[in-house]
Amino acid sequence: SCFLRHARSRNYVTESEVCKLESVPLDFGDYHPLKPITVTESKTKKMNRKGSTSSTSSSSSSSVMDPLSSVLDGTDPLSLFAAAADPVTTTASMDCTRKKRDKDDSSAVGSDFEPWSGKRGEILARYTTTEKLSINLYMGSEKGKATTTGSAVSEKVRTRLEELDDLEEGSQKELLNLTQQDYMNRIEELNQSLKDAWSSDQKVKALKIVIQCSKLLSDTTVIQFYPSKFVLITDILDTFGKLVYERILSMCVDNRVSLPDNFSPECVNDTAKETCLNWFFKIASIRELIPRFYVEAAILKCNKFLSKTGISECLPRLTSMIRGIGDPLVAVYARAYLCRVGMEVAPQLKESLNKNFFDFLLTFKQIHGDTVQNQLVVQCVEIPLYLTLYSPAIDWILQCIAYRAPEVLLTEMMERCKKLGNNALLLNSVMSAFRAEFIAARSMDFIGMIKECDESGFPKHLLFRSLGLNLALADPPENDRLQILNEAWKVITKLKNPQDYINCAEVWVEYTCRHFKKREVNTVLADVIKHMTPDRAFEDAYPQLQSIIQKVITYIHDFSLLFSVEKFLPFLDMFQKENVRVEVCKCIMESFIKHQQESTKDPVILNALLHICKTMHDSVNALTLEDEKRMLAALINGFIKMVSFGRDFEQQLSFYVEARSMFCNLEPVLVQLIHSVNQLAMETRKVMKGNHSRKTAAFVRACVAFCFITIPSLSSIFTRLNLYLHSGQVALANQCLSQADAFFKAAVSLVPEVPKMISVDGKMRPSDAFLLEFLCNFFSTLLVVPDHPEQGVLFLVRGLLNVIQDYTWEDNSDDKVRIYTNVLHLLSAMTQEAYIYHVDKVDSNDTLYGGDSKFLAEVNKLCETVIAQILDHLKTLGKEETLKRQSQLALYFFNTILAHGDLRNNRLNQLSVNLWNLAQKHGFADTKTMVKTLEYIKRRSKQPEMSHFTDLALRLPLQSRT
């Protein structure tokens, strides 16, 4: 009970000076961190075993070179170490790497080449059918099974020959009336059967499956599905080619050393070569042209095992073979497959690829021949639809040819297309495959060619769309830009079909935003609204309309300019479907937060963004996920933070009041508004330098009232507690004492409502730790809060202690005692003549009471009550299962007395000794902690006015755990 009567008198300024780190002047001399480092290297040469001496030589070298850059020369320590360990391997490895790098530079395709796998999904999604399909499945026969190990060699050879004879007459099963999905499943089954046959060493069966699959590529009965069928079948061919190549490669492994990537045929052993030739002979015996072509193309890479020129000799021959395919659609996809394997195994052999394409140009007129026309009539397929079937194949062939091709070749190909009468299909593929820079530089030439195209075969709007896609990636000559836009838009705006229109307009909006100003963008948006509003056509075009918005905000970052585009907000009104509308609003807000550098008060921006934020807010309902709410709140908060009316604080507060009424369903937004209003009050204080006039005093009271009214509407109890405390501190700083008291009283009355468990990040956690943290912060504030003249001494502290006393704490929790100990820290600070900190222009109790004895007596009574509570709690922990907690709390209380009490008082001194002994009594005290605490006491005893610590240290024994 003597604690406060003898609280240690503190001189905070002196203590602060003592605790500061000692500053030591440094003399850097010549040293500077950016100067080159001098490294001294010691080399030790060991003599042979007979002589035990060793000579050491040191050499010092200084280098300006950055140590990391030496890695590029291969001279880093690890490389040198590896070289010293195994010079042969390292040399071979470096040689191999160099060769591979040289090869990559000259021939390999780079990351700028779009691989076939990137186009595969798009083709399967685009070319579909509802018609029934048929498929011939290979049904394995007994002859296809692997022979037993005991079979004679001659019998094995004879069996293989029989199998080859039977290659195309194997038992088959025709499956009719398959849906597209069934067909795809069957193809996948064939792919699996191929792998199973291969893994069970039934190589001929595997070949038969591949041949049967290749035959399917000659069937065009459901012509609109042909591109997808090509994708599915060539997947099987690719699998087969890979299996054959890896099989032969595995035969080349010699002494567990496999062939390097760039091996020469001389490295291949005879067995592997013989097997490879055997495969080519088997394929050569296939009678039908299409399967023979496809299967040989699939294993084209295997020519590497036979001769250096094998691939370069095969490619022209395979190109010529395609001339024997009569159906132009089947032929063009065969050419595409040849280009595909050609680019994979020999991308440097461009001549064969070019020849392949020029062959196609020569046979192009077949498309309009009678045979094709009759076939289309039978299948009820229109010419425009039929021509689109060619696009994937021609696009791919042209992409392969145009890859890193010189301008001369591209110009020559353009001329050849012109000679064919500017065929729209070819022109479209040229624009899809050639480099965007090449197309953009000749934009007017291409527009001229598009104009001359025949409209019936291939729609012109698709050609303009392809041109627009190129102009989104590369800029045309500056003088041509407006003319290009006018020519394109003349065609686009005449389109009657809304879907055709929007597919084109979407592409050209980017070109307009990229090269033109507000007027042109507004015109284009107006035209889109005009085309898409009739019959609510916009409902079927939300993805394209979203894309248009995305492109506009990608290029226009000045939001005052954006919202002054007359048709921008009417354009947003087309998004009638709520979830799409909200997504668009989110995109706009994300762009605003990302690109708006300075705060704004522009009424055009504020009105538009308030409308957009209101749309997002109003989409929230009972089913909205928490993550979605968080995201929307973050976007709205980002907007609120960017609004500033400068020194017009009243206008700023009016904005916050309006925002509160608009966004009342999103709690994080209300929290942000409270923080923003508190900040506004503090800015007002800063401007007035703490001396409020009548007007500013009324204004900050209005800010305080805003917070006081808003906080109770929040659901999270700890958010409310912390905001009451924070807002109370702001009120106190602005000399609104009665308002500050109201906040603190509200916080005190809210403490009993704190539940035992609270949700944190979706998980239920005990609330004790959060409450302890809040109360500690609260105590720190209560030190400077002056007493109300009508409420009695320390009325807030008493009220809070009553609440803590009545609060139901967990049985296994000591947080109540930890809180009481912190209350002692507060009461100790309150007895000081001058407090450790103050609020400017607010008189705290040290000034109001001036160390009055009655005030100190009241504080002392409080202190006695608190200490009694702590000691009672320590007694309740005397049971065996709680002795460890008793030990920890006793030491915690001991440290409090050590820091804040005047230990010259005998009773207080005796209490501290008793606590020390209690902490060690049952062997639960941490010996290291006790030793360090005792060392601290001895160290403090050497300071002036602390000599009594010497006697205390003698009275504090250290007990061993035993």
Short mmCIF file of C-alpha atoms in Angstrom, two decimals, residues 718 751 754 767-780 782 797 800-805 807-810 813-827 866-867 869-870 873 889 892-893 896:
data_model
loop_
_atom_site.label_atom_id
_atom_site.label_comp_id
_atom_site.label_asym_id
_atom_site.label_seq_id
_atom_site.Cartn_x
_atom_site.Cartn_y
_atom_site.Cartn_z
CA PHE A 718 -12.65 -3.14 -31.72
CA VAL A 751 -15.65 -2.39 -22.97
CA VAL A 754 -16.37 -7.05 -25.89
CA SER A 767 -10.27 -11.25 -27.73
CA ASP A 768 -8.16 -10.86 -24.53
CA ALA A 769 -4.94 -9.87 -26.30
CA PHE A 770 -6.74 -7.23 -28.39
CA LEU A 771 -8.49 -5.81 -25.32
CA LEU A 772 -5.20 -5.66 -23.40
CA GLU A 773 -3.57 -3.75 -26.27
CA PHE A 774 -6.47 -1.29 -26.49
CA LEU A 775 -6.54 -0.63 -22.71
CA CYS A 776 -2.78 0.02 -22.62
CA ASN A 777 -3.25 2.65 -25.36
CA PHE A 778 -6.22 4.07 -23.48
CA PHE A 779 -4.19 4.42 -20.25
CA SER A 780 -1.51 6.34 -22.15
CA LEU A 782 -5.83 9.10 -19.85
CA VAL A 797 -9.78 6.04 -14.59
CA LEU A 800 -12.51 2.10 -16.44
CA LEU A 801 -11.25 0.20 -13.37
CA ASN A 802 -14.85 -0.65 -12.40
CA VAL A 803 -15.49 -1.99 -15.89
CA ILE A 804 -12.28 -4.08 -15.78
CA GLN A 805 -13.26 -5.40 -12.36
CA TYR A 807 -15.56 -7.91 -16.90
CA THR A 808 -15.69 -11.71 -17.02
CA TRP A 809 -12.15 -12.88 -17.74
CA GLU A 810 -11.14 -16.37 -18.82
CA SER A 813 -6.02 -15.82 -18.21
CA ASP A 814 -3.80 -13.39 -16.29
CA ASP A 815 -4.65 -10.41 -18.53
CA LYS A 816 -6.63 -8.74 -15.73
CA VAL A 817 -3.50 -8.61 -13.53
CA ARG A 818 -1.38 -7.41 -16.45
CA ILE A 819 -3.92 -4.60 -16.97
CA TYR A 820 -3.80 -3.69 -13.25
CA THR A 821 -0.01 -3.60 -13.42
CA ASN A 822 -0.27 -1.17 -16.33
CA VAL A 823 -2.70 0.91 -14.26
CA LEU A 824 0.07 1.19 -11.65
CA HIS A 825 2.39 2.56 -14.36
CA LEU A 826 -0.30 5.18 -15.15
CA LEU A 827 -0.88 6.11 -11.49
CA VAL A 866 -5.15 -2.18 -7.45
CA ILE A 867 -2.23 -3.72 -5.50
CA GLN A 869 -6.30 -7.05 -6.41
CA ILE A 870 -2.93 -8.13 -7.82
CA HIS A 873 -4.82 -12.96 -7.76
CA LEU A 889 3.30 -12.70 -12.69
CA TYR A 892 6.28 -9.03 -13.79
CA PHE A 893 5.00 -7.18 -10.69
CA THR A 896 6.96 -2.80 -12.11
#
